[in-house]
Amino acid sequence: MFTLSLLAALAATPLLVAAVPSVEPRQAQKVTVDFGKKYQTIDGFGFSGAFQRANLIVNLKEPKQTELLNLLFNTTSGAGFSIVRNGIGSSQDSSKDYMNTILPKCPSSPTGTPEYKWDGKDSGQIWLSQQAVRYGVKTFYGNAWSAPGCMKTNGVDVNGGQLCGVSGASCSKGDWKQAYANYLIKWAQLYGENGIKITHLGFLNEPDYSTSYASMQSSGTQAADFIKVLRPTLDKANMTDVGINCCEATGWSVASGHASQIASAGAESMLYAITSHEYSSRISGTMKTTRRVWQTEYSDLNGGWSTAWYSNGGSGDGFTWANTVFNGVVNSNLSAYIFWEGVQDRATNNNNNEKLILVDGQTYTVSKRLWAFAQFRIVRPGALRVGASGGSNLKSSAFVNADGSLAVVIINSGTGTQRVSIGLTGSTLTNPTVQAWYTDNTHDMTAVDVTVAADGTATASVTGRGMISFLFVPAAPVPPVESPVPTPV
Ligand SMILES: *[C@@H]1O[C@H](CO)[C@@H](O)[C@H](O)[C@H]1NC(C)=O
Ligand SMILES: *[C@@H]1O[C@H](CO)[C@@H](O)[C@H](O)[C@H]1NC(C)=O
Ligand SMILES: *[C@@H]1O[C@H](CO)[C@@H](O)[C@H](O)[C@H]1NC(C)=O
């Protein structure tokens, strides 16, 4: 299915081929893709519309609304995002950044019958998710910032507190672990009834941080107590294929602690992915876990709104983000990289860089951070990362998609235009069609000429501090790629 739709899309796309940048060094730098070196499987790239930001798109008039959706989800003209992270609200209302809960009032005991209240909108996220489905998105991550306050030690969904019933959090009102599991499943089922299949569930957000919006504290050990209830409850509800993600730590070092505590508590095998943010400590090295690892929320909270690709390496620059995502996937074995907000207004947080697109009433402005992600859009969910190396000042990565196509994503760290040649080893692709696109200060995933030599080597040019992505589509179908053999640590 994917093969056909991808090829149809490629065939339908007019080839807007840009002129090859004029100043070129004589010698092309050689990058070698090694099919014999197999690493992690990629689940995708994404963003969130939580905190009611989805409503900014809901409220846009046409044609802007469709333009913006294309920028986010279109796999041939936009970023081609493949994961949507939805917030599971725990608040009494949707004022400020709050997201309303489907259980504003708990029954008097944990075993009482809950009265769920569904508004059909879920802070704009139902609409956004339905649009994503139309574009072919298949991964929907539901993530609660907190349990409803009535299930917690502090009685409110804000300012930390813990889930009643996990170790070290006993409450006179009883053990609410099972009730919380039922609640999360109810939320996922409501999405299902609206045509959105929730594929992953998370029940914590930054559990090492207590704040004035929805927040709930948890250690990895306490998280394991809940995972041991949630997993069998999902299975009993016939949701065996819904993965549990944990624990959305503020940073990599806390997340690594969660991973080891969950493993010690014997709950690692019940998890799909260990999830981390990158605020309190950046991602570096690989995490000690047998599970997949996702970066699920990060953004530049300090920079003033910038649409630049490269401005002296600023923290909001597209080029900086290209390197951030690249490092996570290539050096830290991430299977997913999810930005924080897809869209935000001008008023929030002094118009900083925590969004990819600024929506200002009925107009919008796109940052180059979006185009850094777009360079990865040819890496589709299910792709297997393989070896890629060679060339000075080049950072190379390669991925074999489930349909047999090969995506090669390269950052040129040098300041000059560079010709890049991609050679293949360890396997071949039969008579591939090769396309390439690049992004720099003045281009956004713009198609560029590719020459393919008789030996199959593909060559194209990328400007200084630019990024280039090559897609090789073989003429003949190739056998599916084997699952990766875990590398011993
Ligand atoms: C994606 O963009 C292309 C090019 O603009 C357009 O032809 C196509 O219809 C878009 N896809 C969807 C699903 O809207
Ligand atoms: C789960 O699926 C089985 C077999 O299709 C069915 O008998 C059962 O009622 C389902 N249970 C739930 C909770 O949907
Ligand atoms: C990379 O992640 C996979 C799970 O996606 C795991 O099996 C493998 O051991 C990890 N490799 C390293 C080097 O951490």
Coordinates of C-alpha atoms and ligand atoms in Angstrom, one line a residue:
M1 CA 0.0 0.0 0.0
F2 CA 2.7 2.4 1.0
T3 CA 4.9 1.6 -2.0
L4 CA 2.1 2.4 -4.4
S5 CA 1.0 5.6 -2.8
L6 CA 4.6 6.8 -2.5
L7 CA 5.3 6.1 -6.1
A8 CA 2.0 7.7 -7.2
A9 CA 2.8 10.7 -5.1
L10 CA 6.3 10.9 -6.7
A11 CA 4.9 10.6 -10.1
A12 CA 2.3 13.2 -9.5
T13 CA 4.8 15.8 -8.1
P14 CA 6.1 18.2 -10.7
L15 CA 9.8 18.1 -10.5
L16 CA 10.8 21.6 -9.4
V17 CA 14.5 21.2 -9.9
A18 CA 16.5 24.2 -8.7
A19 CA 19.6 25.3 -10.5
V20 CA 22.7 23.6 -9.1
P21 CA 24.5 26.1 -6.8
S22 CA 27.2 27.8 -9.0
V23 CA 30.4 27.7 -6.9
E24 CA 31.5 24.0 -6.8
P25 CA 34.6 22.3 -5.6
R26 CA 35.9 20.0 -8.2
Q27 CA 35.9 16.8 -6.1
A28 CA 32.7 15.3 -4.8
Q29 CA 32.9 14.0 -1.2
K30 CA 32.0 10.3 -1.0
V31 CA 29.4 9.0 1.5
T32 CA 29.1 5.2 1.7
V33 CA 25.8 3.6 2.8
D34 CA 26.5 0.2 4.4
F35 CA 23.4 -2.0 4.4
G36 CA 25.3 -4.6 6.4
K37 CA 25.3 -2.2 9.5
K38 CA 21.8 -2.4 11.0
Y39 CA 20.7 -0.2 13.9
Q40 CA 17.3 0.9 15.3
T41 CA 13.9 1.0 13.7
I42 CA 12.4 4.4 13.3
D43 CA 8.8 5.1 14.5
G44 CA 8.7 8.6 13.2
F45 CA 8.9 12.4 13.8
G46 CA 6.1 14.5 15.3
F47 CA 4.8 17.4 17.3
S48 CA 2.0 18.2 19.8
G49 CA -1.1 20.4 19.6
A50 CA -1.6 20.1 23.4
F51 CA -2.5 23.1 25.7
Q52 CA -5.3 23.9 23.2
R53 CA -2.8 25.0 20.5
A54 CA -4.7 22.7 18.0
N55 CA -7.5 25.3 18.2
L56 CA -5.3 27.8 16.5
I57 CA -5.5 25.6 13.4
V58 CA -9.2 24.8 13.9
N59 CA -9.9 28.6 13.9
L60 CA -7.9 29.4 10.7
K61 CA -10.0 30.1 7.6
E62 CA -9.4 28.5 4.3
P63 CA -7.1 28.5 2.3
K64 CA -4.7 29.1 5.2
Q65 CA -6.0 26.1 7.2
T66 CA -5.3 23.6 4.5
E67 CA -1.9 25.3 3.7
L68 CA -0.9 24.9 7.3
L69 CA -2.0 21.3 7.5
N70 CA 0.0 20.6 4.4
L71 CA 3.1 22.2 6.0
L72 CA 2.7 19.9 9.0
F73 CA 1.6 16.6 7.4
N74 CA 2.1 16.5 3.7
T75 CA 4.9 14.0 2.7
T76 CA 5.6 15.7 -0.6
S77 CA 5.2 19.4 0.2
G78 CA 5.6 19.8 4.0
A79 CA 7.3 18.2 7.0
G80 CA 5.5 14.9 6.6
F81 CA 5.1 14.5 10.3
S82 CA 4.1 10.9 11.3
I83 CA 3.4 11.2 15.0
V84 CA 0.9 13.4 16.9
R85 CA 1.3 13.7 20.6
N86 CA -2.0 14.5 22.2
G87 CA -2.4 15.7 25.8
I88 CA -4.9 13.8 28.0
G89 CA -6.5 16.6 30.0
S90 CA -6.8 16.5 33.8
S91 CA -8.1 20.0 34.5
Q92 CA -11.6 21.2 35.4
D93 CA -11.8 23.5 32.5
S94 CA -9.9 24.7 29.4
S95 CA -8.9 28.1 30.6
K96 CA -5.3 29.3 30.1
D97 CA -3.1 26.3 29.1
Y98 CA -5.4 23.8 30.8
M99 CA -6.9 20.8 29.1
N100 CA -10.2 19.7 30.4
T101 CA -10.5 16.1 31.7
I102 CA -13.2 13.5 30.8
L103 CA -13.6 12.8 34.6
P104 CA -14.2 16.2 36.3
K105 CA -15.5 14.3 39.4
C106 CA -14.4 10.9 40.7
P107 CA -16.9 8.4 42.1
S108 CA -16.7 8.3 45.9
S109 CA -14.6 5.1 45.9
P110 CA -12.0 3.7 43.4
T111 CA -14.4 0.9 42.5
G112 CA -17.4 3.2 42.0
T113 CA -18.8 3.8 38.4
P114 CA -17.1 6.9 36.8
E115 CA -19.2 9.5 35.1
Y116 CA -17.2 10.4 32.0
K117 CA -18.0 13.7 30.3
W118 CA -16.9 13.9 26.7
D119 CA -17.1 17.2 24.8
G120 CA -16.2 15.7 21.4
K121 CA -13.4 18.2 20.9
D122 CA -10.7 17.4 23.5
S123 CA -9.2 20.9 23.2
G124 CA -9.1 20.8 19.4
Q125 CA -7.0 17.6 19.4
I126 CA -9.8 15.4 17.9
W127 CA -10.0 17.7 14.9
L128 CA -6.2 17.9 14.5
S129 CA -5.9 14.1 14.8
Q130 CA -8.7 13.5 12.2
Q131 CA -6.8 15.8 9.8
A132 CA -3.6 13.8 10.5
V133 CA -5.5 10.6 9.7
R134 CA -6.4 12.0 6.3
Y135 CA -2.8 12.6 5.5
G136 CA -1.9 9.0 6.5
V137 CA -0.6 9.5 10.0
K138 CA -0.9 6.2 11.9
T139 CA 0.9 6.9 15.2
F140 CA -1.1 8.8 17.9
Y141 CA 0.5 9.1 21.3
G142 CA -1.9 10.0 24.1
N143 CA -0.1 11.4 27.0
A144 CA -1.5 12.5 30.4
W145 CA 0.3 15.2 32.3
S146 CA -1.5 14.1 35.5
A147 CA -4.2 11.9 36.8
P148 CA -7.4 13.8 37.7
G149 CA -6.8 15.5 41.1
C150 CA -9.4 13.3 42.9
M151 CA -7.0 10.3 42.3
K152 CA -4.0 12.0 43.8
T153 CA -2.3 12.6 47.2
N154 CA -2.7 16.4 46.9
G155 CA -6.3 16.3 45.6
V156 CA -5.6 18.5 42.6
D157 CA -4.1 17.9 39.1
V158 CA -1.6 20.7 39.4
N159 CA 1.5 21.2 41.7
G160 CA 2.8 17.7 41.7
G161 CA 1.3 15.1 44.1
Q162 CA 1.3 11.4 43.4
L163 CA -1.1 8.8 42.2
C164 CA -2.8 7.2 45.2
G165 CA -1.8 3.5 45.4
V166 CA 1.8 3.6 44.0
S167 CA 4.5 2.7 46.5
G168 CA 5.0 5.4 49.1
A169 CA 1.7 7.1 48.2
S170 CA -1.1 5.5 50.2
C171 CA -4.2 7.6 50.6
S172 CA -7.2 7.3 53.0
K173 CA -9.4 7.4 49.9
G174 CA -7.9 4.2 48.6
D175 CA -5.8 2.9 45.7
W176 CA -6.7 4.6 42.4
K177 CA -4.2 2.8 40.1
Q178 CA -6.9 0.6 38.5
A179 CA -9.3 3.6 38.2
Y180 CA -6.6 5.6 36.5
A181 CA -5.8 2.8 34.0
N182 CA -9.6 2.5 33.2
Y183 CA -9.7 6.3 32.7
L184 CA -6.8 6.3 30.2
I185 CA -8.3 3.4 28.3
K186 CA -11.7 5.2 28.2
W187 CA -9.9 8.3 26.7
A188 CA -8.3 6.1 24.0
Q189 CA -11.6 4.4 23.2
L190 CA -13.3 7.8 22.7
Y191 CA -10.6 8.6 20.2
G192 CA -11.2 5.2 18.6
E193 CA -14.9 6.1 18.3
N194 CA -13.8 9.3 16.4
G195 CA -11.7 7.4 13.9
I196 CA -8.4 7.9 15.6
K197 CA -6.5 4.8 16.7
I198 CA -4.4 5.6 19.7
T199 CA -1.2 3.5 19.4
H200 CA 0.7 4.6 22.4
L201 CA -0.3 5.8 25.9
G202 CA 1.8 7.7 28.5
F203 CA 0.5 8.5 32.0
L204 CA 3.1 11.0 33.2
N205 CA 4.7 14.2 32.0
E206 CA 7.9 15.5 33.5
P207 CA 7.3 13.6 36.8
D208 CA 10.5 15.2 38.2
Y209 CA 9.0 18.7 38.0
S210 CA 6.1 20.2 40.0
T211 CA 4.4 23.2 38.5
S212 CA 1.2 25.3 38.5
Y213 CA -0.2 23.5 35.4
A214 CA -1.1 19.7 35.3
S215 CA 1.8 17.8 36.9
M216 CA 2.2 14.6 38.9
Q217 CA 5.4 13.3 40.6
S218 CA 6.7 9.8 40.1
S219 CA 9.9 7.8 40.3
G220 CA 10.6 5.0 37.9
T221 CA 9.8 2.5 40.7
Q222 CA 6.4 4.2 41.2
A223 CA 5.8 4.3 37.5
A224 CA 6.5 0.5 37.4
D225 CA 3.7 0.0 40.0
F226 CA 1.3 1.6 37.6
I227 CA 2.6 -0.1 34.5
K228 CA 1.9 -3.4 36.1
V229 CA -1.8 -2.4 36.4
L230 CA -2.1 -0.6 33.0
R231 CA -0.6 -3.4 30.9
P232 CA -3.1 -6.2 31.9
T233 CA -6.0 -3.7 31.8
L234 CA -5.1 -2.7 28.2
D235 CA -4.8 -6.4 27.3
K236 CA -8.2 -7.2 28.8
A237 CA -9.7 -4.4 26.8
N238 CA -8.3 -6.0 23.6
M239 CA -5.8 -3.2 23.3
T240 CA -2.8 -5.5 23.2
D241 CA -1.3 -3.5 20.4
V242 CA -1.3 -0.2 22.4
G243 CA 2.2 0.5 23.6
I244 CA 2.9 2.0 27.0
N245 CA 5.5 4.8 27.0
C246 CA 7.2 6.2 30.1
C247 CA 8.1 8.6 31.7
E248 CA 8.6 11.9 29.9
A249 CA 11.4 13.1 32.2
T250 CA 12.5 16.7 31.9
G251 CA 15.9 15.4 30.7
W252 CA 18.0 12.5 29.6
S253 CA 19.8 11.8 32.9
V254 CA 16.4 11.5 34.8
A255 CA 15.0 9.4 32.0
S256 CA 18.0 7.0 32.3
G257 CA 17.2 6.7 36.0
H258 CA 13.6 5.9 35.2
A259 CA 14.7 3.2 32.7
S260 CA 16.9 1.4 35.3
Q261 CA 14.3 1.6 38.0
I262 CA 11.6 0.2 35.8
A263 CA 13.9 -2.6 34.7
S264 CA 14.8 -3.3 38.4
A265 CA 11.1 -3.5 39.2
G266 CA 10.5 -6.0 36.5
A267 CA 8.3 -3.9 34.3
E268 CA 10.6 -3.1 31.4
S269 CA 9.1 -5.8 29.1
M270 CA 5.6 -4.2 29.6
L271 CA 6.8 -1.0 28.0
Y272 CA 7.0 0.1 24.4
A273 CA 9.4 3.1 24.8
I274 CA 11.3 5.0 27.4
T275 CA 10.5 8.7 26.7
S276 CA 12.6 11.7 27.5
H277 CA 12.6 15.4 27.0
E278 CA 15.7 17.5 26.5
Y279 CA 15.2 20.5 28.8
S280 CA 17.1 19.7 32.1
S281 CA 19.8 17.6 30.4
R282 CA 20.5 17.1 26.7
I283 CA 20.5 13.7 25.0
S284 CA 23.9 12.2 24.8
G285 CA 25.2 8.6 24.4
T286 CA 22.7 5.7 24.4
M287 CA 20.3 4.7 27.1
K288 CA 20.7 1.4 28.9
T289 CA 17.4 -0.2 28.0
T290 CA 16.0 -3.0 25.8
R291 CA 13.1 -0.8 24.8
R292 CA 12.8 1.8 22.1
V293 CA 13.7 5.3 23.1
W294 CA 11.8 8.4 22.0
Q295 CA 12.5 12.1 22.5
T296 CA 8.9 13.3 23.1
E297 CA 9.2 17.0 23.8
Y298 CA 11.8 19.7 23.3
S299 CA 11.9 23.2 22.0
D300 CA 13.9 26.4 22.4
L301 CA 12.3 28.1 25.3
N302 CA 14.7 31.0 25.6
G303 CA 15.1 32.4 22.1
G304 CA 12.9 35.2 20.7
W305 CA 10.9 34.1 17.6
S306 CA 13.2 33.4 14.8
T307 CA 12.6 31.9 11.3
A308 CA 16.3 31.7 10.5
W309 CA 18.1 28.6 9.1
Y310 CA 21.5 29.8 10.3
S311 CA 22.2 32.8 12.4
N312 CA 25.5 32.1 14.2
G313 CA 24.3 28.8 15.5
G314 CA 21.4 30.2 17.5
S315 CA 19.4 27.8 19.6
G316 CA 16.2 28.3 17.5
D317 CA 18.0 28.1 14.1
G318 CA 16.8 25.4 11.7
F319 CA 20.4 24.3 11.3
T320 CA 20.7 23.8 15.0
W321 CA 17.6 21.7 15.0
A322 CA 18.8 19.7 12.1
N323 CA 21.8 18.8 14.2
T324 CA 19.7 18.1 17.3
V325 CA 17.4 15.7 15.6
F326 CA 20.3 14.1 13.7
N327 CA 22.3 13.6 16.9
G328 CA 19.4 12.0 18.7
V329 CA 18.7 9.5 15.9
V330 CA 22.2 8.7 14.8
N331 CA 24.2 9.0 18.0
S332 CA 21.6 8.2 20.7
N333 CA 19.6 5.5 19.0
L334 CA 16.3 7.3 19.1
S335 CA 13.3 5.8 17.3
A336 CA 11.3 9.0 17.4
Y337 CA 11.9 12.7 17.7
I338 CA 8.9 14.8 18.7
F339 CA 9.0 18.6 18.8
W340 CA 6.9 20.5 21.4
E341 CA 4.3 22.7 19.8
G342 CA 3.5 22.5 16.1
V343 CA 1.8 26.0 16.3
Q344 CA 1.5 28.7 18.9
D345 CA 0.3 32.3 19.0
R346 CA 2.4 35.5 19.4
A347 CA 1.3 36.3 23.0
T348 CA 2.3 33.0 24.7
N349 CA 5.8 33.1 26.4
N350 CA 6.8 36.4 24.7
N351 CA 6.7 34.8 21.3
N352 CA 9.6 32.4 21.8
N353 CA 10.7 29.5 19.7
E354 CA 8.7 26.7 21.3
K355 CA 6.6 26.4 18.1
L356 CA 7.4 25.5 14.5
I357 CA 4.8 27.8 13.0
L358 CA 3.6 31.1 14.5
V359 CA -0.2 31.5 14.0
D360 CA -1.1 35.1 14.5
G361 CA -4.9 35.4 14.1
Q362 CA -5.6 34.6 10.5
T363 CA -2.0 34.6 9.3
Y364 CA 0.9 32.3 9.9
T365 CA 4.8 32.3 9.7
V366 CA 6.9 29.2 9.2
S367 CA 10.2 28.8 11.0
K368 CA 13.1 26.9 9.4
R369 CA 12.9 24.4 12.3
L370 CA 10.0 22.9 10.4
W371 CA 12.2 22.5 7.3
A372 CA 14.9 20.8 9.4
F373 CA 12.2 18.1 10.2
A374 CA 11.0 18.1 6.6
Q375 CA 14.5 16.9 5.5
F376 CA 13.7 13.7 7.4
R377 CA 10.2 13.3 5.8
I378 CA 11.5 10.6 3.4
V379 CA 12.4 8.5 6.5
R380 CA 9.0 6.8 7.0
P381 CA 7.7 4.9 10.1
G382 CA 9.2 1.4 10.2
A383 CA 12.4 2.4 8.5
L384 CA 15.6 0.6 9.6
R385 CA 18.6 2.8 10.2
V386 CA 21.7 1.5 8.4
G387 CA 25.4 2.6 8.3
A388 CA 26.5 5.8 6.5
S389 CA 29.9 7.4 6.7
G390 CA 32.5 9.3 4.8
G391 CA 33.4 12.9 3.7
S392 CA 34.8 15.7 5.8
N393 CA 32.3 18.2 7.3
L394 CA 29.5 15.8 6.4
K395 CA 27.1 14.2 9.0
S396 CA 25.5 11.3 7.2
S397 CA 22.6 9.0 8.1
A398 CA 20.8 6.3 6.1
F399 CA 17.5 4.5 6.5
V400 CA 15.9 1.6 4.6
N401 CA 12.1 2.2 4.4
A402 CA 9.6 -0.6 4.7
D403 CA 8.9 -0.3 1.0
G404 CA 12.5 -0.9 0.1
S405 CA 13.4 2.7 -0.7
L406 CA 16.5 4.2 0.8
A407 CA 16.6 7.6 2.5
V408 CA 20.0 9.3 3.0
V409 CA 19.9 12.4 5.1
I410 CA 23.1 14.6 5.2
I411 CA 24.1 17.8 7.0
N412 CA 26.9 19.8 5.4
S413 CA 28.7 21.4 8.4
G414 CA 31.2 23.1 6.1
T415 CA 30.6 26.7 5.0
G416 CA 31.1 26.1 1.3
T417 CA 29.0 24.3 -1.4
Q418 CA 29.8 20.7 -1.5
R419 CA 29.2 18.0 -4.1
V420 CA 28.2 14.8 -2.4
S421 CA 28.3 11.3 -3.9
I422 CA 26.3 8.4 -2.4
G423 CA 27.7 4.9 -2.9
L424 CA 26.1 1.7 -1.7
T425 CA 27.8 -1.3 -0.1
G426 CA 26.5 -4.5 1.5
S427 CA 23.5 -4.7 -0.9
T428 CA 22.3 -3.0 -4.1
L429 CA 19.1 -1.4 -5.3
T430 CA 17.9 -2.4 -8.8
N431 CA 18.0 0.6 -11.2
P432 CA 16.9 3.1 -8.6
T433 CA 15.3 6.4 -9.4
V434 CA 17.1 9.0 -7.2
Q435 CA 15.8 12.3 -6.1
A436 CA 17.3 14.9 -3.8
W437 CA 16.1 17.9 -1.9
Y438 CA 18.0 20.6 0.1
T439 CA 17.3 23.3 2.7
D440 CA 19.5 26.3 3.5
N441 CA 18.9 30.0 4.2
T442 CA 16.9 30.5 1.0
H443 CA 15.6 27.0 0.2
D444 CA 13.0 24.8 1.8
M445 CA 13.3 21.1 0.9
T446 CA 13.9 22.2 -2.7
A447 CA 14.5 19.6 -5.4
V448 CA 18.0 19.6 -6.8
D449 CA 19.6 17.8 -9.9
V450 CA 21.0 14.4 -9.2
T451 CA 23.3 12.5 -11.5
V452 CA 23.4 8.7 -11.3
A453 CA 26.6 7.0 -12.6
A454 CA 26.7 3.6 -14.3
D455 CA 27.8 2.0 -11.0
G456 CA 24.8 3.5 -9.3
T457 CA 26.6 6.3 -7.4
A458 CA 24.3 9.3 -7.0
T459 CA 25.7 12.8 -6.9
A460 CA 24.2 16.2 -6.0
S461 CA 25.3 19.5 -4.6
V462 CA 24.4 21.1 -1.2
T463 CA 25.2 24.6 -0.1
G464 CA 27.4 25.4 2.9
R465 CA 25.6 24.8 6.3
G466 CA 22.9 23.2 4.2
M467 CA 21.1 19.9 4.5
I468 CA 20.4 17.4 1.7
S469 CA 18.2 14.3 1.6
F470 CA 18.4 11.6 -1.2
L471 CA 15.7 9.1 -1.9
F472 CA 16.5 6.0 -3.9
V473 CA 13.5 4.2 -5.1
P474 CA 14.4 0.8 -6.7
A475 CA 12.8 -0.2 -9.9
A476 CA 12.2 -3.8 -8.7
P477 CA 10.8 -4.8 -5.4
V478 CA 13.3 -5.9 -2.8
P479 CA 12.8 -8.4 -0.1
P480 CA 11.8 -6.9 3.3
V481 CA 14.6 -5.9 5.6
E482 CA 15.3 -8.2 8.6
S483 CA 14.7 -6.8 12.1
P484 CA 17.8 -5.3 13.6
V485 CA 20.1 -7.5 15.7
P486 CA 20.5 -5.7 19.0
T487 CA 24.0 -4.5 19.5
P488 CA 25.5 -5.6 22.8
V489 CA 26.4 -2.6 25.0
Ligands
LIG1 C1 0.4 17.3 -0.7 O1 0.9 18.3 -1.5 C2 0.8 18.0 -2.9 C3 1.6 19.1 -3.6 O2 1.2 20.4 -3.2 C4 -0.6 18.0 -3.3 O3 -0.7 17.7 -4.7 C5 -1.3 16.9 -2.5 O4 -2.7 16.9 -2.8 C6 -1.1 17.1 -1.0 N1 -1.6 15.9 -0.3 C7 -2.7 16.0 0.5 C8 -3.0 14.7 1.2 O5 -3.3 17.0 0.7
LIG2 C1 -12.2 -8.8 23.2 O1 -12.3 -9.6 22.0 C2 -12.9 -10.9 22.2 C3 -12.8 -11.7 21.0 O2 -13.1 -11.0 19.8 C4 -14.4 -10.6 22.6 O3 -15.0 -11.9 22.9 C5 -14.4 -9.8 23.9 O4 -15.8 -9.4 24.2 C6 -13.6 -8.5 23.7 N1 -13.5 -7.8 24.9 C7 -13.7 -6.5 25.0 C8 -13.5 -5.9 26.4 O5 -13.9 -5.7 24.1
LIG3 C1 19.0 0.7 20.2 O1 17.6 0.5 20.4 C2 17.1 -0.8 20.2 C3 15.6 -0.7 20.4 O2 15.1 0.1 19.5 C4 17.8 -1.7 21.1 O3 17.4 -3.0 20.8 C5 19.3 -1.6 20.9 O4 20.0 -2.4 21.9 C6 19.8 -0.2 21.1 N1 21.2 -0.1 20.8 C7 22.0 0.6 21.6 C8 23.5 0.7 21.1 O5 21.7 1.2 22.6

